[in-house]
mmCIF file of C-alpha atoms in Angstrom:
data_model
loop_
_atom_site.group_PDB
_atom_site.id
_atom_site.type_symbol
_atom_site.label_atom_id
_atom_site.label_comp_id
_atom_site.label_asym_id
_atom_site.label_seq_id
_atom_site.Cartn_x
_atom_site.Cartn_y
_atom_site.Cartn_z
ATOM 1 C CA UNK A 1 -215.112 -34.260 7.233
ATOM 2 C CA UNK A 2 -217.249 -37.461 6.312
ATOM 3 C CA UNK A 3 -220.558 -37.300 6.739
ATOM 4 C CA UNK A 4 -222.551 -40.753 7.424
ATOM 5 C CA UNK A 5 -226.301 -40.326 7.469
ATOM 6 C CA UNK A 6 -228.639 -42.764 8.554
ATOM 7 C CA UNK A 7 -230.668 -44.264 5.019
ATOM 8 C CA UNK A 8 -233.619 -42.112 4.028
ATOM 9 C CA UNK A 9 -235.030 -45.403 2.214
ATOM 10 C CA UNK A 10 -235.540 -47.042 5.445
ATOM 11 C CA UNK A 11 -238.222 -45.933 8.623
ATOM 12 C CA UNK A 12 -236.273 -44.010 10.819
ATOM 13 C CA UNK A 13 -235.173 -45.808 13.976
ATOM 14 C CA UNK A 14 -235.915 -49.235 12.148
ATOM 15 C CA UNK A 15 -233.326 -52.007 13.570
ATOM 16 C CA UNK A 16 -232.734 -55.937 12.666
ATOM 17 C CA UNK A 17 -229.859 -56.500 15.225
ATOM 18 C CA UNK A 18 -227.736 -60.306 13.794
ATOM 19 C CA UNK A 19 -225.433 -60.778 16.797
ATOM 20 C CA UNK A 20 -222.392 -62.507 16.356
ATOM 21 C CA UNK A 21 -218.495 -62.552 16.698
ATOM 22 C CA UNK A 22 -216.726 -59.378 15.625
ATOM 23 C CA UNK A 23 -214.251 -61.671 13.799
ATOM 24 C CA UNK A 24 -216.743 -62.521 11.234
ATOM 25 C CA UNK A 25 -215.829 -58.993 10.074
ATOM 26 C CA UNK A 26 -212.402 -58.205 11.064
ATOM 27 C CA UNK A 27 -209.289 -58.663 14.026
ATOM 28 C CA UNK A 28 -210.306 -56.110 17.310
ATOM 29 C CA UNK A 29 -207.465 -54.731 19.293
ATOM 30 C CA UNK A 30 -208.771 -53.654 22.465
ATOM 31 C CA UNK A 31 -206.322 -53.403 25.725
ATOM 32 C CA UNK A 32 -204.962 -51.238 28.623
ATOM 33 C CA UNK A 33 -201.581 -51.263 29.795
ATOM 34 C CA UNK A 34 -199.754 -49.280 32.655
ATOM 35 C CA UNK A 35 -197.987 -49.541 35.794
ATOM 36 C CA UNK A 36 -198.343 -49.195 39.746
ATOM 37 C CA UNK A 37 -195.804 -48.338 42.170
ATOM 38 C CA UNK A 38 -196.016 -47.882 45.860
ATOM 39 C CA UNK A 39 -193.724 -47.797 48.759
ATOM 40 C CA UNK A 40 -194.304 -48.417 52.950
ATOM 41 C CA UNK A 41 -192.006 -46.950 55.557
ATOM 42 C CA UNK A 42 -192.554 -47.427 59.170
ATOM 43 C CA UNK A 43 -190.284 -45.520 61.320
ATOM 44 C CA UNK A 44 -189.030 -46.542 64.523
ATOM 45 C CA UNK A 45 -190.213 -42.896 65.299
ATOM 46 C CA UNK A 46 -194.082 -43.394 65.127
ATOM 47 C CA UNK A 47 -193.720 -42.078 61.996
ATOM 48 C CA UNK A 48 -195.681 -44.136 59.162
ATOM 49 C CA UNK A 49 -195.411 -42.826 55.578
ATOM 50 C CA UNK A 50 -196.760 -44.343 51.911
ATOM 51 C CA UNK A 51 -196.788 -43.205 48.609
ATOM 52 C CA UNK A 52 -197.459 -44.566 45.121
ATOM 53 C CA UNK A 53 -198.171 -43.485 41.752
ATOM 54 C CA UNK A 54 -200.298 -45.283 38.653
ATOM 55 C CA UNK A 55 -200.077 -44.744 35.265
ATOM 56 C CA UNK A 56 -201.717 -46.463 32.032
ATOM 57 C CA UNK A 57 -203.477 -45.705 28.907
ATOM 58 C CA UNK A 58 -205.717 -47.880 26.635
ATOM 59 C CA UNK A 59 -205.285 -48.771 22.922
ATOM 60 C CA UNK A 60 -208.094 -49.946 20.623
ATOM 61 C CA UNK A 61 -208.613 -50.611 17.093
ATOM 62 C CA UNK A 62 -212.259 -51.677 15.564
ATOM 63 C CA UNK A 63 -211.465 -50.557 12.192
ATOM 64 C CA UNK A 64 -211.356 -53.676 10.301
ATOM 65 C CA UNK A 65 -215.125 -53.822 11.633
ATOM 66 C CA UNK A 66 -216.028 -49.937 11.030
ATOM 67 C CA UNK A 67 -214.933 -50.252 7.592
ATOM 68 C CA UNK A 68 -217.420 -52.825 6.738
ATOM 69 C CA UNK A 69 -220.239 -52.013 9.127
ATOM 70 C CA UNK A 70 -220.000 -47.759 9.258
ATOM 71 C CA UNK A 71 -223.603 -47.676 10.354
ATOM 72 C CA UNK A 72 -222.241 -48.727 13.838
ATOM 73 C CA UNK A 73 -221.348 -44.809 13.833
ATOM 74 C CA UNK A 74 -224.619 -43.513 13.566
ATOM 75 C CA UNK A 75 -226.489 -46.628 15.458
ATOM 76 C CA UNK A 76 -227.844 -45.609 18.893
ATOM 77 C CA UNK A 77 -225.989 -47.421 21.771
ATOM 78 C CA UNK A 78 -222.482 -48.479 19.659
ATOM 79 C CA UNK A 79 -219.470 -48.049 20.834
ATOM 80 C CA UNK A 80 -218.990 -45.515 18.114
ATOM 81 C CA UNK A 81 -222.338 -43.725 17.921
ATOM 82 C CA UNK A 82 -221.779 -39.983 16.989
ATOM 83 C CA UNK A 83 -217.825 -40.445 16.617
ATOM 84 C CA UNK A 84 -215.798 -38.598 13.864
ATOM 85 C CA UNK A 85 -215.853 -41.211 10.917
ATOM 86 C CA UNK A 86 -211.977 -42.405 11.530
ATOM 87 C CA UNK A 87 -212.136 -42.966 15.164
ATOM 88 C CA UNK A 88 -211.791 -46.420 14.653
ATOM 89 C CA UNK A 89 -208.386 -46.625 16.358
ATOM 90 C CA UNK A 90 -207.816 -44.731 19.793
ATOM 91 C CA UNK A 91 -204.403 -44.539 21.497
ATOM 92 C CA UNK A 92 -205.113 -43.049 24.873
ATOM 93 C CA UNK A 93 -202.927 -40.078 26.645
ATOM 94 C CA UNK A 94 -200.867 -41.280 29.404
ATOM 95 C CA UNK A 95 -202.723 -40.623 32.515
ATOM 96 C CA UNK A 96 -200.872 -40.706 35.844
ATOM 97 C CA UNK A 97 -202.706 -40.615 39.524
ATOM 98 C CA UNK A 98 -200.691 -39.948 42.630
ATOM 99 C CA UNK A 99 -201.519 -40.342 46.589
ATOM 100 C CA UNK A 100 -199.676 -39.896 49.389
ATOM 101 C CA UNK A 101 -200.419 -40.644 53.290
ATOM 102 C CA UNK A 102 -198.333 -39.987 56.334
ATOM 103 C CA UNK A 103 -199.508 -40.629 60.224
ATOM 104 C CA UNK A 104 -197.293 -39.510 63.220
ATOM 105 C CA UNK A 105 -198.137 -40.053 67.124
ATOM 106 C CA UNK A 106 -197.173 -37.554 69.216
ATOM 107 C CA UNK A 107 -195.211 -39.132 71.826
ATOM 108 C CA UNK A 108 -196.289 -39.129 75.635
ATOM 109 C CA UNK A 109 -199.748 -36.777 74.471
ATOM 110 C CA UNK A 110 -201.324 -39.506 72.275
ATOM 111 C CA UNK A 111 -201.900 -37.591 69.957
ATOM 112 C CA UNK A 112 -202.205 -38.610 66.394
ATOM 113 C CA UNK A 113 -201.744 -36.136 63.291
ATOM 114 C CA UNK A 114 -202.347 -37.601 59.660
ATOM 115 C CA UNK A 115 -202.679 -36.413 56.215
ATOM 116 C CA UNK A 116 -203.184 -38.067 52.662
ATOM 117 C CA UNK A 117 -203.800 -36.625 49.331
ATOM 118 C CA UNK A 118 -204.532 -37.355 46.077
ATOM 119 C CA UNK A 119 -203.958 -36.300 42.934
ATOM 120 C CA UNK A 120 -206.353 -37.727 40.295
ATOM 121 C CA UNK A 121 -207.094 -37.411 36.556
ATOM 122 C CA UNK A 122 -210.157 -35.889 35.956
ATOM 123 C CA UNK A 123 -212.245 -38.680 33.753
ATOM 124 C CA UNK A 124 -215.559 -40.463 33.992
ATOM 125 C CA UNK A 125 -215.934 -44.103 33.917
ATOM 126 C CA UNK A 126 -216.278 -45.381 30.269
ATOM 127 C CA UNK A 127 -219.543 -47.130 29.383
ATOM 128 C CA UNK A 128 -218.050 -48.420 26.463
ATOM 129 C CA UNK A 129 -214.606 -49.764 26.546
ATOM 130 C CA UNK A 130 -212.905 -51.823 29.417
ATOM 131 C CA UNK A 131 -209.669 -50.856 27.799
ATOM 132 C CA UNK A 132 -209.836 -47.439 28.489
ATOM 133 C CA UNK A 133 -208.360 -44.847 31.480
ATOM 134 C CA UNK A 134 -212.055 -42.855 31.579
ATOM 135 C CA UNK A 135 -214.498 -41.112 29.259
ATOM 136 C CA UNK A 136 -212.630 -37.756 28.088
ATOM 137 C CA UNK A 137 -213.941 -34.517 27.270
ATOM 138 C CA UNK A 138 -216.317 -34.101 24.348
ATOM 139 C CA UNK A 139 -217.762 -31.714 22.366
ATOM 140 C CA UNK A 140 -221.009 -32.637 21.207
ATOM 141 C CA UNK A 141 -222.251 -30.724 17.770
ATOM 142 C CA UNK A 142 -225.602 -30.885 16.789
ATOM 143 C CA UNK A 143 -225.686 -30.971 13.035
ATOM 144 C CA UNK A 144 -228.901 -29.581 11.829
ATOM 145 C CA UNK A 145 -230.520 -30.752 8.734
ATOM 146 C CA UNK A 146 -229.811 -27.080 7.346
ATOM 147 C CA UNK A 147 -226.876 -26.845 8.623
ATOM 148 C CA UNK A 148 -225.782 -30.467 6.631
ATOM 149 C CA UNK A 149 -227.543 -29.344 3.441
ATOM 150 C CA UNK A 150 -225.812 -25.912 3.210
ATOM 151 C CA UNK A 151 -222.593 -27.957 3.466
ATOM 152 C CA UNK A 152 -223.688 -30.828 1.026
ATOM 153 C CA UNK A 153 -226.319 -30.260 -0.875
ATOM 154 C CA UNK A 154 -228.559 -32.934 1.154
ATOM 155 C CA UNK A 155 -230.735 -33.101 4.002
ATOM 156 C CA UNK A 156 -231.043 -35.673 6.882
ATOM 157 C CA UNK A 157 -233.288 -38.332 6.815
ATOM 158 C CA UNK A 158 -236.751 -37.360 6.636
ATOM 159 C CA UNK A 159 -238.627 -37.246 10.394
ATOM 160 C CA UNK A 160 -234.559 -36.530 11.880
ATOM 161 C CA UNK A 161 -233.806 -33.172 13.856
ATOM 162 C CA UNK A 162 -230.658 -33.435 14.019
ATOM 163 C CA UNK A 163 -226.988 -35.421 14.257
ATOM 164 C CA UNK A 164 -224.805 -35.537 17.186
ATOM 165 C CA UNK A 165 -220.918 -35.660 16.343
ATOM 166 C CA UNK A 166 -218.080 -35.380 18.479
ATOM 167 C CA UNK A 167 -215.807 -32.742 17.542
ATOM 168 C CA UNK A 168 -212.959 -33.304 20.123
ATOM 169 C CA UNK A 169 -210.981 -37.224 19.484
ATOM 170 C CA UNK A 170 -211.374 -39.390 21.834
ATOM 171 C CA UNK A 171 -208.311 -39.871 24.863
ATOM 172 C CA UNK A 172 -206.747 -36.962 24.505
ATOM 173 C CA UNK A 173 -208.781 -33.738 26.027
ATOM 174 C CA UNK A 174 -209.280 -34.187 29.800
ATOM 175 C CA UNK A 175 -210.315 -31.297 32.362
ATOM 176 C CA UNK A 176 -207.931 -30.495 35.260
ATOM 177 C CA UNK A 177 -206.731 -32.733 37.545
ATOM 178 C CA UNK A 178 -208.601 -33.189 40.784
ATOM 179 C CA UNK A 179 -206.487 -32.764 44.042
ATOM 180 C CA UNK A 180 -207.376 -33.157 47.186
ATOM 181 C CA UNK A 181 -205.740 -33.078 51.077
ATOM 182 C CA UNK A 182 -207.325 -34.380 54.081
ATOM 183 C CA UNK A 183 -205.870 -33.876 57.460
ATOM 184 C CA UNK A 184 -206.731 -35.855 60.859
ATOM 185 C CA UNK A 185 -205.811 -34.914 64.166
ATOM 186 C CA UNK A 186 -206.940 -37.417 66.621
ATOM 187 C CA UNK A 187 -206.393 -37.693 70.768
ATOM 188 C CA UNK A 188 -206.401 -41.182 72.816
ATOM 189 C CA UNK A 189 -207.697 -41.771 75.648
ATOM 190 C CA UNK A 190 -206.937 -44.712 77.509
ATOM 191 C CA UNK A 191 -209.339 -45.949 80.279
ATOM 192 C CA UNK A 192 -208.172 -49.340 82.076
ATOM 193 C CA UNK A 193 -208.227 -52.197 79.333
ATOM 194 C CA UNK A 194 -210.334 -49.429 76.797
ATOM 195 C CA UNK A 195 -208.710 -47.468 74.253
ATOM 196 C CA UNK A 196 -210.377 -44.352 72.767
ATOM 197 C CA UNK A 197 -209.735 -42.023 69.942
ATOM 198 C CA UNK A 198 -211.599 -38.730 70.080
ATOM 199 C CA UNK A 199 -210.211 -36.913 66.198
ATOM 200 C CA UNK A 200 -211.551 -34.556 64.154
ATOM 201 C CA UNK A 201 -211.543 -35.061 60.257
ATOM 202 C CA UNK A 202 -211.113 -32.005 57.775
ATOM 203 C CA UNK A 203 -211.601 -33.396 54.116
ATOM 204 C CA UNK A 204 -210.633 -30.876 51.177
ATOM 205 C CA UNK A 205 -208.578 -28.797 53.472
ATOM 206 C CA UNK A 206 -207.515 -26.574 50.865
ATOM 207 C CA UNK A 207 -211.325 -25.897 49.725
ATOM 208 C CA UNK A 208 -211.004 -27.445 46.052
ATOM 209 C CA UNK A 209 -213.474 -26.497 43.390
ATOM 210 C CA UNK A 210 -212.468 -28.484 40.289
ATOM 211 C CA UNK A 211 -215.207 -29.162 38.126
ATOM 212 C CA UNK A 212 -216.078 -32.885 37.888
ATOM 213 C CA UNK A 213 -219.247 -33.029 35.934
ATOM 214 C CA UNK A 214 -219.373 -30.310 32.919
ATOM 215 C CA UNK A 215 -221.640 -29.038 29.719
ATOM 216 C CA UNK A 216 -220.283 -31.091 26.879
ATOM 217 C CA UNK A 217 -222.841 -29.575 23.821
ATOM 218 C CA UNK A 218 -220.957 -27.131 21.749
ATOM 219 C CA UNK A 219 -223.282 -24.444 20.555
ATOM 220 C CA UNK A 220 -222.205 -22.260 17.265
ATOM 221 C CA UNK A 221 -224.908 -20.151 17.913
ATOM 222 C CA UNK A 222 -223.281 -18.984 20.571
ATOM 223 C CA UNK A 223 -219.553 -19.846 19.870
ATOM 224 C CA UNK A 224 -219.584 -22.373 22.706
ATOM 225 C CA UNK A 225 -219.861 -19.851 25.476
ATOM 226 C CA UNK A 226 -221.528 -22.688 27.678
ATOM 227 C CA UNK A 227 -219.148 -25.340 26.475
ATOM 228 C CA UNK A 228 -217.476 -26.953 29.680
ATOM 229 C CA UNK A 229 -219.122 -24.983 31.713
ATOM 230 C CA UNK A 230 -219.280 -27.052 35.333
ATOM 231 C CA UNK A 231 -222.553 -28.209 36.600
ATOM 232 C CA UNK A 232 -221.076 -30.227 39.751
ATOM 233 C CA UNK A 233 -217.747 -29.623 41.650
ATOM 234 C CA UNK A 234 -215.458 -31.476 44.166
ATOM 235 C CA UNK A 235 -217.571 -31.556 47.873
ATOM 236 C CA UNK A 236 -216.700 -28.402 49.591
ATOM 237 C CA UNK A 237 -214.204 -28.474 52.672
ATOM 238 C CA UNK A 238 -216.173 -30.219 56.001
ATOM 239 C CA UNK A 239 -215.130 -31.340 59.169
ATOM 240 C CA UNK A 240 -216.261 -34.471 60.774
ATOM 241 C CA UNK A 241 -215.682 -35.193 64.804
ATOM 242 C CA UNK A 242 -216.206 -38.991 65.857
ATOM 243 C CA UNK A 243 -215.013 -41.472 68.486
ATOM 244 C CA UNK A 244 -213.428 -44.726 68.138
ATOM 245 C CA UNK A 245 -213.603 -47.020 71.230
ATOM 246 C CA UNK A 246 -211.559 -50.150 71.499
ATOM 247 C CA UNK A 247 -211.862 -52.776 74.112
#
């Protein structure tokens, strides 16, 4: 693997930032593509049912720029800051969402019964890309300055603890999907020119606990026993009661 260390001749943490185009250095290829579908049916029955389905990934390619500006790798706040040397270009996974809803009133009782779900990929929004589905899973290595010079014979720069590098590339390692039901059963009540609806919401019916939020630092000392470990899950199951009045 290539190694880029920051330059021991300089101060650490020392920047001159030039802004300009990234042209003036190379072509960028940065975009998303995909495609939505949904479909609407409602039933002479009281029956009222939609579904759809998304699906896109995102492509860049900032190698022309990399290749002449690698410090961009190990510079705090780039797009590529603690990236594996090479992930210049990115094609993302395919990621797909579905969602579903369906609503029937009970004839004569009043009574409405709906349900929707979802079935999402698991991702965080990226802070650095637009053309991107999410942030997916990484693997963060801390590369210790003894750990780099038993490896190749150098150290870090002088006054640095340690590296960060991704081990995992980037777009294709996501956790599991998140899916989720929610059911409403409702009652109206109808009082002269007033219309009410007394309903009761259950979110997460099934009780879901897919991680959505997890430990990302990959320890060798401990053969990354902690690695993806969940800190924060999907909100437990939970009912909700209101009233709707219309008049």
């Amino acid at each position: 693997m290539t190694f880029l260390t920051r330059n021991s001749r300089s101060a650490l943490g020392v920047t001159d930032n030039y802004y300009t185009f990234a042209g003036d250095y190379g072509d960028v290829t940065s975009y998303w593509h995909g495609v939505d579908v949904q479909a609407t049916a409602r039933l002479t029955n009281r029956l009222f049912l939609q579904a759809g389905t998304s699906s896109g990934r995102g492509v860049r390619d900032f190698c022309a720029v990399t290749a002449k500006l690698p410090e961009l790798y190990a510079t705090a706040g780039a797009m590529f800051n603690t990236q594996q040397f090479g992930q210049c270009a990115t094609t993302e996974d395919w990621l797909t969402s579905l969602r579903g809803l369906a609503s029937y009133t009970i004839p004569r009782l009043d009574v409405l019964a709906s349900a929707s779900f979802r079935s999402l990929p698991n991702t965080a929004p990226s802070t650095s890309s637009v053309a991107s589905n999410g942030a997916s899973l990484v693997a963060n290595y801390n590369v210790t300055s003894a750990i780099l010079q038993q490896q190749t014979g150098r150290p870090l720069a002088p006054g640095q603890a340690f590296q960060t590098v991704h081990l995992l590339p980037l777009g294709h390692n996501f956790a599991e999907r998140l899916n989720a039901l929610d059911v409403r059963v409702g009652k109206i009540l109808r009082f002269g020119r007033t219309r009410t609806n007394i309903a009761i919401d259950f979110y997460n019916l099934f009780n879901s606990n897919t991680g959505t939020v997890f430990t990302q630092t990959y320890d060798p000392i401990t053969n990354g026993s902690t690695w993806l470990a969940p800190s924060t899950v999907l909100n437990p199951r939970f009912a909700r009661f209101n009233v709707t009045v219309d008049f």
